[in-house]
Coordinates of C-alpha atoms (C1' of nucleotides) in Angstrom, one line a residue:
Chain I
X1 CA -29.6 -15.2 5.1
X2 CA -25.9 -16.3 4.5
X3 CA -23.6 -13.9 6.2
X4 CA -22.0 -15.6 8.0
X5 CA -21.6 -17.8 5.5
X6 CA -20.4 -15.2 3.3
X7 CA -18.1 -13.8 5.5
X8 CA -15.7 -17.3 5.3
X9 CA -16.4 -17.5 1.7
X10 CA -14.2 -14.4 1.9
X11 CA -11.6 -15.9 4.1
X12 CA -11.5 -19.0 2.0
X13 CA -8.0 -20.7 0.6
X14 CA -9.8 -21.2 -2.6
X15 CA -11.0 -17.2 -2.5
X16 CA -8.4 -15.7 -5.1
X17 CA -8.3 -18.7 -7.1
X18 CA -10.1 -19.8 -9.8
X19 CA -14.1 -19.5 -10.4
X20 CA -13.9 -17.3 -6.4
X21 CA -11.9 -15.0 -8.2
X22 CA -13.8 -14.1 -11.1
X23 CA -16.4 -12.2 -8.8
X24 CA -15.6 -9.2 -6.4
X25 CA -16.4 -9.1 -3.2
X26 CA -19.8 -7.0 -3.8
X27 CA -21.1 -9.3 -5.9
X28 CA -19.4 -12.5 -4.2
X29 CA -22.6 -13.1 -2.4
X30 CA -24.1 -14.5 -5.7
X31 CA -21.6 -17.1 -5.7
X32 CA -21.6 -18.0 -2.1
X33 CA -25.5 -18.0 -1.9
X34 CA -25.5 -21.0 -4.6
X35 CA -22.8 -22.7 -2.9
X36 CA -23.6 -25.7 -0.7
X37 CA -20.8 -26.5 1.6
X38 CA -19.7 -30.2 2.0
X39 CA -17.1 -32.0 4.0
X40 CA -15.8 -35.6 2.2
X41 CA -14.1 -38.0 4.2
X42 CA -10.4 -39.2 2.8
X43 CA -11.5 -42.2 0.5
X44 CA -14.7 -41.5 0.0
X45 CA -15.9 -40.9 -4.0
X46 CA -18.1 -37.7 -4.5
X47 CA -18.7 -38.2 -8.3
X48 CA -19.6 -40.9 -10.3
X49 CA -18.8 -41.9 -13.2
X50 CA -22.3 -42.5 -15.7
X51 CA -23.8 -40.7 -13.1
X52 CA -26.4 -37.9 -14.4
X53 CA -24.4 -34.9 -14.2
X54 CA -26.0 -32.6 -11.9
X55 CA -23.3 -30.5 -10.3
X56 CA -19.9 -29.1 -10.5
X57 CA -17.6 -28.7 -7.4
X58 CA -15.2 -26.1 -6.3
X59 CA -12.4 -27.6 -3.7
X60 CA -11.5 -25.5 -0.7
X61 CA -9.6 -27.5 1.0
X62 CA -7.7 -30.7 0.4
X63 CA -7.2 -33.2 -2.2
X64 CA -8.9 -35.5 -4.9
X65 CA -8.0 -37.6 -7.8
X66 CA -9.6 -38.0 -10.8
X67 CA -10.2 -41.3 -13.0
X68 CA -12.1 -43.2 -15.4
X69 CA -12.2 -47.8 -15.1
X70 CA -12.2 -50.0 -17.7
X71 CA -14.5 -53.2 -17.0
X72 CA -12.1 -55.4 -15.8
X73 CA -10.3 -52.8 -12.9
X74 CA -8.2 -51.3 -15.0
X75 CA -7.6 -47.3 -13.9
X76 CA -6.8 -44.6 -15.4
X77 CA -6.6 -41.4 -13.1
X78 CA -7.0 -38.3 -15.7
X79 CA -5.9 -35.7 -13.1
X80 CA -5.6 -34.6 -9.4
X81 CA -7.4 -32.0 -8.1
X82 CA -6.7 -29.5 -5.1
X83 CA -7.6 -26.2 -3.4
X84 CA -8.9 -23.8 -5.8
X85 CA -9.6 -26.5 -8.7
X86 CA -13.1 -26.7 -10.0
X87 CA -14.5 -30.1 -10.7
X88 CA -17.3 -31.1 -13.4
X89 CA -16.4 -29.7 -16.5
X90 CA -15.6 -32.8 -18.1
X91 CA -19.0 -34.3 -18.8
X92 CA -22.1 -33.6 -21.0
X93 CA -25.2 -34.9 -19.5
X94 CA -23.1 -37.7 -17.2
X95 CA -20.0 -37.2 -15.7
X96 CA -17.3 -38.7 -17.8
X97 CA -15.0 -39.6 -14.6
X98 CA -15.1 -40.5 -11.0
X99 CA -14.0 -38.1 -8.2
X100 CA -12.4 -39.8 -5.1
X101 CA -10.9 -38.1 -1.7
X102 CA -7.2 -38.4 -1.3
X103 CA -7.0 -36.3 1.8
X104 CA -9.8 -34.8 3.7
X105 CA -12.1 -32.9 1.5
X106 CA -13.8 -29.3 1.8
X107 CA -15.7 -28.3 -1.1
X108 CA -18.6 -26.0 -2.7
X109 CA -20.8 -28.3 -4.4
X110 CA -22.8 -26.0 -7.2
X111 CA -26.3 -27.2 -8.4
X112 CA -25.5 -26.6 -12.4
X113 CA -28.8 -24.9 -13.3
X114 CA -28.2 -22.7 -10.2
X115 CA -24.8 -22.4 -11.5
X116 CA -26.0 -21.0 -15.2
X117 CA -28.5 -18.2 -13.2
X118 CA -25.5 -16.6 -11.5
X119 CA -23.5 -16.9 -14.7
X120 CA -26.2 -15.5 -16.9
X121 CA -26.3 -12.5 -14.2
X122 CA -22.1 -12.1 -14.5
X123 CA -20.7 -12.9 -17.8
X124 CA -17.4 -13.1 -16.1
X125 CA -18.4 -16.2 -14.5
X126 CA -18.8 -17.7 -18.2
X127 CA -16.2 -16.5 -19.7
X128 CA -13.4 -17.8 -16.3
X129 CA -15.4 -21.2 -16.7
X130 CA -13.9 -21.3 -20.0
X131 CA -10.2 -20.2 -19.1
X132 CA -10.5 -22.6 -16.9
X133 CA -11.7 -25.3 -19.1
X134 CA -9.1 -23.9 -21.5
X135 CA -6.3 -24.2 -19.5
X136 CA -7.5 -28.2 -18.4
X137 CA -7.3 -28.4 -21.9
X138 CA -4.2 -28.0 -22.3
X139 CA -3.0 -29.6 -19.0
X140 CA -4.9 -32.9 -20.6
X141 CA -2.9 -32.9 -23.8
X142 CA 0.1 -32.5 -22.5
X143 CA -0.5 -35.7 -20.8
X144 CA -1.3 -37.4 -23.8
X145 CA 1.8 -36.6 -25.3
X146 CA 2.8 -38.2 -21.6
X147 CA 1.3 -41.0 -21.8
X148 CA 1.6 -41.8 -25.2
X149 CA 5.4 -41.1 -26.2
X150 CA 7.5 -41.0 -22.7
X151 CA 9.7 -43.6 -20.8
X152 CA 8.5 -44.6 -17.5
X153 CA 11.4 -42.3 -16.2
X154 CA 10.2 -39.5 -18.4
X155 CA 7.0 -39.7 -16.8
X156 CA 8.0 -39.7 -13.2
X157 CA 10.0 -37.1 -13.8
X158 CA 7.5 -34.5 -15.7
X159 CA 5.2 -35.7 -13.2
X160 CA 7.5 -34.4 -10.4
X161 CA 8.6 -31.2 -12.5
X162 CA 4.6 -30.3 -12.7
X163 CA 4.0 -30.6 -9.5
X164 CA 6.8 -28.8 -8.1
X165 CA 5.3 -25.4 -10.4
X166 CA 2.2 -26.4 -9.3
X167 CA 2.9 -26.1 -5.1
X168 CA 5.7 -23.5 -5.9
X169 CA 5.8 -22.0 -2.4
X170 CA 8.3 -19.5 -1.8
X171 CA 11.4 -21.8 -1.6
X172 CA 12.7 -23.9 -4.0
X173 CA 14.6 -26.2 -2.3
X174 CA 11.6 -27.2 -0.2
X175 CA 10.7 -30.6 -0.4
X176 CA 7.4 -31.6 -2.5
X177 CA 4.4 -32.7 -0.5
X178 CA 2.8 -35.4 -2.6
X179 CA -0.5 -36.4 -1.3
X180 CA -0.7 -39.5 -3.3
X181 CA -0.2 -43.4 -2.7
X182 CA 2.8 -44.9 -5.3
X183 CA -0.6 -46.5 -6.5
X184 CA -2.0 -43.4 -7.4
X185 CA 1.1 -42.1 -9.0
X186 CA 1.3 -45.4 -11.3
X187 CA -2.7 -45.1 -12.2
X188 CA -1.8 -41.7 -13.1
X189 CA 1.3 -42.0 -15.3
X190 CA 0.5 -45.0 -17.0
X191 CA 2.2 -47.3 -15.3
X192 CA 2.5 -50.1 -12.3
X193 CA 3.3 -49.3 -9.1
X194 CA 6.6 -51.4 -9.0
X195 CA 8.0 -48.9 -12.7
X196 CA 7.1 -46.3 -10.0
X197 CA 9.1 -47.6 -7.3
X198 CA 12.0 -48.6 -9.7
X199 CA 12.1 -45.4 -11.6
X200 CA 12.3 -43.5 -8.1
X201 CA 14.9 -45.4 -7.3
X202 CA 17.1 -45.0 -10.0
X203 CA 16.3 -41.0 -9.9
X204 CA 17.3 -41.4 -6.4
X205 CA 20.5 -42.7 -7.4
X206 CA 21.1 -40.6 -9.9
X207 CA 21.3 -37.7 -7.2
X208 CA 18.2 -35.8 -9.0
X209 CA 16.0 -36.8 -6.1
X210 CA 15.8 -37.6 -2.0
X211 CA 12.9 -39.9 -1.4
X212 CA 11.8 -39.4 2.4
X213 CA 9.1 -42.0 3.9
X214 CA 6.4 -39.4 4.4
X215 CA 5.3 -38.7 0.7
X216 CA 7.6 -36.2 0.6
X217 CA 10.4 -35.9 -2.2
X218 CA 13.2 -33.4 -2.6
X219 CA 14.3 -32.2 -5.9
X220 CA 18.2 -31.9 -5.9
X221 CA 19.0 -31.7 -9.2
X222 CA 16.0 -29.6 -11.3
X223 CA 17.9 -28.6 -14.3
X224 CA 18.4 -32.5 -14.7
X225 CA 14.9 -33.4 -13.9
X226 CA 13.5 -31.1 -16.3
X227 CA 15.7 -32.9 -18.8
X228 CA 14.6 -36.5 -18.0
X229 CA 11.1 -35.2 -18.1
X230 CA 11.5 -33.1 -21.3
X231 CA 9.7 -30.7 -20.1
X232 CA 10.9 -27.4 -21.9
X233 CA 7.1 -25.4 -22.2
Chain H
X1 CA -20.1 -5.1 -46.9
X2 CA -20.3 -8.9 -47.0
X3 CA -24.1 -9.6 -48.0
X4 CA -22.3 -12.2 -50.0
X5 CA -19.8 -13.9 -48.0
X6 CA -23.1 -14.7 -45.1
X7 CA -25.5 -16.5 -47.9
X8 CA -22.2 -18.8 -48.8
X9 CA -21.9 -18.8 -44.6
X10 CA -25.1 -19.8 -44.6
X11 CA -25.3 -22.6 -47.2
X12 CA -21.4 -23.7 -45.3
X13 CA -21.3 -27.2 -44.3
X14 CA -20.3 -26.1 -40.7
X15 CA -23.8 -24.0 -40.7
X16 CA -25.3 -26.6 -38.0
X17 CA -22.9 -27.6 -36.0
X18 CA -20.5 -26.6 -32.8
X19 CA -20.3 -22.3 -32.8
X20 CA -22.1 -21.3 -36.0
X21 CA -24.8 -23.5 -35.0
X22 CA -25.2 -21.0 -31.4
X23 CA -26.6 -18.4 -33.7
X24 CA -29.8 -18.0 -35.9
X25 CA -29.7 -16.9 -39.2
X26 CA -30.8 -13.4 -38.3
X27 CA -27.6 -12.8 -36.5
X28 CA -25.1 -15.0 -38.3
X29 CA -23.3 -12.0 -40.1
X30 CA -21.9 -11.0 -36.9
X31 CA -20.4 -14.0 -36.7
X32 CA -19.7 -14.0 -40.7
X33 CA -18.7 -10.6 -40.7
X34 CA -15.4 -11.4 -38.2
X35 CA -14.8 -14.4 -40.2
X36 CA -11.6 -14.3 -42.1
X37 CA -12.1 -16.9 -44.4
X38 CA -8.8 -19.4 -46.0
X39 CA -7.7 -22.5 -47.7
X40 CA -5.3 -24.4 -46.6
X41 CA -3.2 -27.1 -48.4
X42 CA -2.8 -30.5 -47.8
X43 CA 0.3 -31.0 -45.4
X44 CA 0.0 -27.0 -44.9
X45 CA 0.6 -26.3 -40.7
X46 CA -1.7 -23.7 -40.1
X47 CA -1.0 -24.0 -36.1
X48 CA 2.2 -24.1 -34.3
X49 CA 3.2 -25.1 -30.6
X50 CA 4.8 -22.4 -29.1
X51 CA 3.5 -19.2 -31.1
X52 CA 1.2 -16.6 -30.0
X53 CA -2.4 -18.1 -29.8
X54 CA -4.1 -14.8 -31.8
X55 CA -6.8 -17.5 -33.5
X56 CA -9.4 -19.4 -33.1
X57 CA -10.3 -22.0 -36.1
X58 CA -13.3 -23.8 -37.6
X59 CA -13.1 -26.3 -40.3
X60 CA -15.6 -25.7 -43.0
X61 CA -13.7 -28.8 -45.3
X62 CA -11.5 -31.1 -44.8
X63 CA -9.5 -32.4 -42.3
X64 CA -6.5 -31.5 -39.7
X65 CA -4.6 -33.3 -37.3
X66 CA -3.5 -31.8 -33.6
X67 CA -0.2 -33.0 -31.9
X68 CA 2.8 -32.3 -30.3
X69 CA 6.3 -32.7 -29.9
X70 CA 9.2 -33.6 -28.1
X71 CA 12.5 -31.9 -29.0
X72 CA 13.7 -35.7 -30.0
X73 CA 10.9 -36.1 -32.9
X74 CA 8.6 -38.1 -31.1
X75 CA 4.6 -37.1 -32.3
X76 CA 1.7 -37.1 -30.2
X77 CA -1.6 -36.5 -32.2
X78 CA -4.0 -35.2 -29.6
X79 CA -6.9 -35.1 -32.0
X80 CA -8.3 -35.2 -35.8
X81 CA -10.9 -32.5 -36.5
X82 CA -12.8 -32.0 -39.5
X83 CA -16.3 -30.4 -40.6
X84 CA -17.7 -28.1 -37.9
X85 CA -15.0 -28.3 -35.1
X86 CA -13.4 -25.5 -33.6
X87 CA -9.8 -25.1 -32.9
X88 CA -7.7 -23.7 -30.7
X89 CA -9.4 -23.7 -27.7
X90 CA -6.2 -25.5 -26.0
X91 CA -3.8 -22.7 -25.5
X92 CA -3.2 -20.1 -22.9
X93 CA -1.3 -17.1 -24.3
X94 CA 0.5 -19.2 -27.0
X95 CA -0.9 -22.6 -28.6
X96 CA -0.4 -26.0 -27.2
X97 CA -0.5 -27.8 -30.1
X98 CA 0.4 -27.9 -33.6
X99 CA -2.3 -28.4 -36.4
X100 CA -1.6 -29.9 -40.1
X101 CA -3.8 -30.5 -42.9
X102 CA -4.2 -33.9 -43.6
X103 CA -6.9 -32.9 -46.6
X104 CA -7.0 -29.9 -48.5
X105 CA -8.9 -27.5 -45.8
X106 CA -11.2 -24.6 -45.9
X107 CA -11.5 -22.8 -42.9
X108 CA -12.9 -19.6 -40.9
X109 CA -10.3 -17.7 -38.8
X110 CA -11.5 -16.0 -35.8
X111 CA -9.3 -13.1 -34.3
X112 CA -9.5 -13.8 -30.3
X113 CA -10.6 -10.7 -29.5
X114 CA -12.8 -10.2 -32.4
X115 CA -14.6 -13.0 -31.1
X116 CA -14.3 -12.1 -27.6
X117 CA -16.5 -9.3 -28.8
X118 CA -19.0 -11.1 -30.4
X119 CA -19.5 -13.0 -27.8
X120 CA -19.5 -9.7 -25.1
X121 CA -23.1 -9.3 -27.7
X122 CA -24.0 -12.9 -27.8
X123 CA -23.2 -14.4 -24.1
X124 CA -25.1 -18.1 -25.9
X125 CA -21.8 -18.1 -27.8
X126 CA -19.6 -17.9 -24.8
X127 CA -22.0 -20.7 -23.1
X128 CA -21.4 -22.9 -26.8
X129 CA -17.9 -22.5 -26.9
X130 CA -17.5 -23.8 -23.2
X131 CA -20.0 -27.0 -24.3
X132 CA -17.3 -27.4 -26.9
X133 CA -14.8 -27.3 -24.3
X134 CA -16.0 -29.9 -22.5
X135 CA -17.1 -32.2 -24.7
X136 CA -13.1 -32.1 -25.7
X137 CA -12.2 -32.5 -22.3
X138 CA -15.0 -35.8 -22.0
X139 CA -12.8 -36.8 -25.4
X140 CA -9.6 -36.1 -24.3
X141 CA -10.2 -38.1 -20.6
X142 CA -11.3 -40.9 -22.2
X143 CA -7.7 -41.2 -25.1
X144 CA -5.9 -40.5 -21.5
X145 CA -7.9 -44.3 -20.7
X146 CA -6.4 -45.5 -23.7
X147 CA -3.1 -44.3 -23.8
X148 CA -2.2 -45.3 -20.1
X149 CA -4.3 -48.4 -19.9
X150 CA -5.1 -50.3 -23.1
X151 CA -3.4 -53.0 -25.4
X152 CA -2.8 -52.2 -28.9
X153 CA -5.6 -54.0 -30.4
X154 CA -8.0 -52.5 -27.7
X155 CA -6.5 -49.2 -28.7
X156 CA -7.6 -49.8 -32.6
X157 CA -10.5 -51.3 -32.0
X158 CA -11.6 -48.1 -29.6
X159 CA -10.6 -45.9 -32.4
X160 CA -12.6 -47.5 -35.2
X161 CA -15.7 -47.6 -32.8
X162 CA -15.1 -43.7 -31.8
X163 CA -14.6 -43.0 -35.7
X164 CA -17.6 -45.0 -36.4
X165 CA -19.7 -43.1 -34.1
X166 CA -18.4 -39.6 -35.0
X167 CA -18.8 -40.1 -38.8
X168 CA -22.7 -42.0 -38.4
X169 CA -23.9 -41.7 -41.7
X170 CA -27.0 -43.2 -42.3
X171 CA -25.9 -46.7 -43.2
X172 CA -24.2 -48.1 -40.0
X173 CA -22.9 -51.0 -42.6
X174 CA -20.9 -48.3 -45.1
X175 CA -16.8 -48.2 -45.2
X176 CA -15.4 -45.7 -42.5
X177 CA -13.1 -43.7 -44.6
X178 CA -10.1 -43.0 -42.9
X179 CA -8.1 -39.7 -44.1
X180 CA -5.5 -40.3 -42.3
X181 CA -2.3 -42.4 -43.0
X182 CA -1.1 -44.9 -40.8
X183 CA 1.5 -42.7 -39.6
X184 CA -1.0 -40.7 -38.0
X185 CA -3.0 -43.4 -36.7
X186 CA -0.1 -44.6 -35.0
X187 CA 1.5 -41.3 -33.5
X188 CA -2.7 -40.8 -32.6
X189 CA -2.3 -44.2 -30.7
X190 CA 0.2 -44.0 -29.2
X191 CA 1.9 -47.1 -30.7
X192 CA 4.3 -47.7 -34.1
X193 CA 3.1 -47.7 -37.6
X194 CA 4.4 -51.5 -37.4
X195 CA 1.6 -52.3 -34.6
X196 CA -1.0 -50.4 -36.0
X197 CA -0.6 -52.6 -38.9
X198 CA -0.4 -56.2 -37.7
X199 CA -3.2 -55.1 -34.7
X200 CA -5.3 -54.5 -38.6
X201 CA -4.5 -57.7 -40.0
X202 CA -5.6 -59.5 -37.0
X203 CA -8.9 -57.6 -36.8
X204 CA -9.2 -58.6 -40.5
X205 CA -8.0 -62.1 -39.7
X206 CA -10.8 -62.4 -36.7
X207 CA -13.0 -61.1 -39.2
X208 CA -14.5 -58.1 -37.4
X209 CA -13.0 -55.8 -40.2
X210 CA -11.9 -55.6 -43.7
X211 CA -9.2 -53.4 -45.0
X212 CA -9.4 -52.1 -48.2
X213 CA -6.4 -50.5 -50.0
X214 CA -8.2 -47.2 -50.4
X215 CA -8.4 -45.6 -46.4
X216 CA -11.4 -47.8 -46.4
X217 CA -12.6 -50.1 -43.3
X218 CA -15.2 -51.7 -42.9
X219 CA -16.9 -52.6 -39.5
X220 CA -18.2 -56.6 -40.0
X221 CA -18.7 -57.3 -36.5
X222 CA -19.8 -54.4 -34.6
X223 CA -20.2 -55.7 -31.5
X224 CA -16.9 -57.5 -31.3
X225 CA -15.3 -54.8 -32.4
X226 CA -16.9 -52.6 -29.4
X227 CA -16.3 -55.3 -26.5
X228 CA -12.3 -55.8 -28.1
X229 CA -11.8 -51.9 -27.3
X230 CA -13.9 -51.7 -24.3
X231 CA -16.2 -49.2 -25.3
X232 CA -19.3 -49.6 -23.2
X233 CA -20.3 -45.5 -23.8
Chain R
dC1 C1' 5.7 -53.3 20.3
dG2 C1' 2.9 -55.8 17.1
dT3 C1' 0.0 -55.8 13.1
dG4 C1' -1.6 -54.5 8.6
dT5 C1' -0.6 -51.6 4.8
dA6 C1' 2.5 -49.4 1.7
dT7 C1' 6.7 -49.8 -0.6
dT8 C1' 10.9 -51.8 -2.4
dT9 C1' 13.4 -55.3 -4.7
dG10 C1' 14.1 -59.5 -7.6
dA11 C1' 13.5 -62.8 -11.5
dA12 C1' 10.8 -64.5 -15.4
dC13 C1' 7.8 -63.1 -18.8
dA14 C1' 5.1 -60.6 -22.4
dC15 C1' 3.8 -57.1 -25.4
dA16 C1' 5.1 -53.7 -28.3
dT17 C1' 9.3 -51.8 -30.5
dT18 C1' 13.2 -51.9 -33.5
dC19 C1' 15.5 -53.2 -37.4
dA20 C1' 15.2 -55.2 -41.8
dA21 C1' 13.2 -57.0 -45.8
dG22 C1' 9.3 -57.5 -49.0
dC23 C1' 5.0 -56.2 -51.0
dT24 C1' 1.4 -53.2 -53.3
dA25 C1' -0.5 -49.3 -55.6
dG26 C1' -0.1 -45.2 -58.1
dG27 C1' 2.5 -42.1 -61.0
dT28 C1' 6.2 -41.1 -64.6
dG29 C1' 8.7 -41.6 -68.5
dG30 C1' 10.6 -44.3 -72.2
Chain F
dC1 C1' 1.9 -50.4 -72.9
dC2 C1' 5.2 -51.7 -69.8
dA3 C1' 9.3 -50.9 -66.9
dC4 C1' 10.6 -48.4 -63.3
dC5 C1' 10.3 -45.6 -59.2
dT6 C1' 8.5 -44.0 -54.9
dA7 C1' 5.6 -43.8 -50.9
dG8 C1' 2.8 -46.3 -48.1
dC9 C1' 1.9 -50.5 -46.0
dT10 C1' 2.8 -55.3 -44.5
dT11 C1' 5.3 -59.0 -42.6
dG12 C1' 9.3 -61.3 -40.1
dA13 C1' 12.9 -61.9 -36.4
dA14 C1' 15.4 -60.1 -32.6
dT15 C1' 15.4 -57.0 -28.9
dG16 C1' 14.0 -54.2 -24.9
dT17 C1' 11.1 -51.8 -21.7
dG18 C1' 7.8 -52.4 -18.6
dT19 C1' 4.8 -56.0 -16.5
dT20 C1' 3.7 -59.8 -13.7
dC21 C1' 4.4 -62.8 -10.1
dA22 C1' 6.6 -63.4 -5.7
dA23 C1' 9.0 -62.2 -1.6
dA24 C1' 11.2 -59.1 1.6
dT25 C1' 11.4 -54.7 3.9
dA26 C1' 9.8 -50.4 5.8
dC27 C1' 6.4 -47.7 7.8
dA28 C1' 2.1 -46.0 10.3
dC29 C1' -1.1 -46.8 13.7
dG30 C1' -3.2 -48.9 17.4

DNA sequence: CGTGTATTTGAACACATTCAAGCTAGGTGG
DNA sequence: CCACCTAGCTTGAATGTGTTCAAATACACG
């Protein structure tokens, strides 16, 4: 009833990534029959946090962020999310965070239960779920150890240094295409939005850094960068 | 070969909780049986950052703290674990972390792919060990709230609610015993030793806790002590 | 080209840290 | 039994990093 449907699943950006790429594509049609297909508007919030927690996501194309609010507006934004990146594990019966659009989203949304049928049927799909869950694992302590011990210029520049291996794309001189508000970037490392703009200043000084208007940042110096942001792993 | 070793497995204090709890009693010496079974000293590092990640871990006794370093010396704990947790889930092909014994330990130790096949028999481990997963992802989320966006005293006022909750033992008016030293509770909070101590004596001073000299805290005001470290969970 | 949003920059301030000293409890040996 | 020693913890004063408050500038979009 879905071949069509099936067909772009195939053709998908998120196709060899992630949860996509656990299956072949024999038995992809599993997968794709479960998925329901969603477009989210830049800004708007697909999960909420305390809400029951009845689905997990898979991102096709664009970009989301992450975070959890205290009472009083505080923000903390525990990750960003982008093609390929499966959304929901974090959360037992509620989701523990809140999912909001930074850039036009395209997503699979999965109904869990649905979810647990195809991945009683493929083990694989279990046992990926768990890599990936794993590998966010570790991702999330390494921010700890961010947020908990590091300089504001530390964090800006880890921050920068993780996302470059993130988007690595062929060249490295390219510059990075950060999809983020300064706003975002201070909810995420801890910080306010004025450390941010200070500490890219004074990178930019430094020489380690070209700040364009357009989001984008180029990486002059990343032997130095990688220093600042002690990041040796 | 080890009819033994699963009525001791069975009678373990870790019987009924987190993976041992996945299977029945009829099954359990598949789980026993790849069991390799060790104590570990007080101050002993049984996990280190960097090295090949060939084990998983699950406390039976004691207690262990998770952290890690930068080259400089500076300590983040990402997590205490005691009774019935499982370690090591946060490591791709080498550990992430660190772990120390903070009490004398006994613990289980799980070759990875001994336990990959156990689980190829028994896909409800597989499904337990990605519910542990997440529920340490919902954990480590919410210490990314704290570390990036709470004061001190909200910080230590969080962390006696959370150790509250983890350790509920019948009477909610006992001492929490604390097995950790102030050392740890700082490097865990991402503050000094010097904080964590005056952020206590004002707790104690406000009366919403008393200190006792022997790792001993108790909770007078409960529900001070939750709206101070913004814990509406 | 004008308007609203995002970002940068500046100055005063605050919270937590650093450095330093004192205290307490537990263990050891005289 | 008490003096002494050490490790852990507490308290105090000065300092510093990042925040807050405020204003100016740059940018994107109509």
């Amino acid at each position: 009833m879905s071949r069509h449907e099936l067909e772009a699943c195939k053709r998908c950006d998120a196709r060899h990534q992630g949860l996509c790429d656990a299956l072949h594509d024999d038995d992809l049609h599993f997968l794709s029959d479960a998925a329901h297909r969603s477009a989210i508007a830049k800004g708007e919030v697909f999960v909420t946090e305390g809400n029951p927690a009845r689905n997990f996501f898979n991102i096709n194309q664009g970009a989301a962020k992450l975070y959890m609010d205290l009472a009083d507006g505080r923000r903390q934004i525990t990750g960003f999310v982008g093609v390929g990146d499966f959304v929901g594990l974090a959360a037992g019966t509620r989701y523990a965070f809140s999912a909001e659009a930074i850039e036009p989203v395209q997503l699979c949304r999965f109904d869990r239960i649905e979810l647990r049928a195809v991945s009683a049927r493929f083990p694989v799909i279990e046992r990926r779920l768990l890599e990936i869950a794993s590998h966010e694992l570790v991702i999330a302590q390494e921010q700890m150890l961010l947020l908990g011990r590091k300089t504001a210029i530390e964090r800006v520049a880890s921050f920068l240094e993780g996302w470059y291996r993130r988007t690595l794309c062929a060249d490295p001189g390219a510059p990075l295409d950060l999809p983020m508000l300064r706003g975002d970037l201070a909810e995420y490392l801890g910080l306010t939005i004025e450390t941010v703009s200070r500490v890219l200043a004074s990178l930019r000084r430094q020489g380690v850094v070209a700040v364009a208007a357009d989001h984008r940042i180029s990486i002059l110096d990343h032997a130095r960068l990688a220093a600042i942001g002690q990041t040796f792993a």
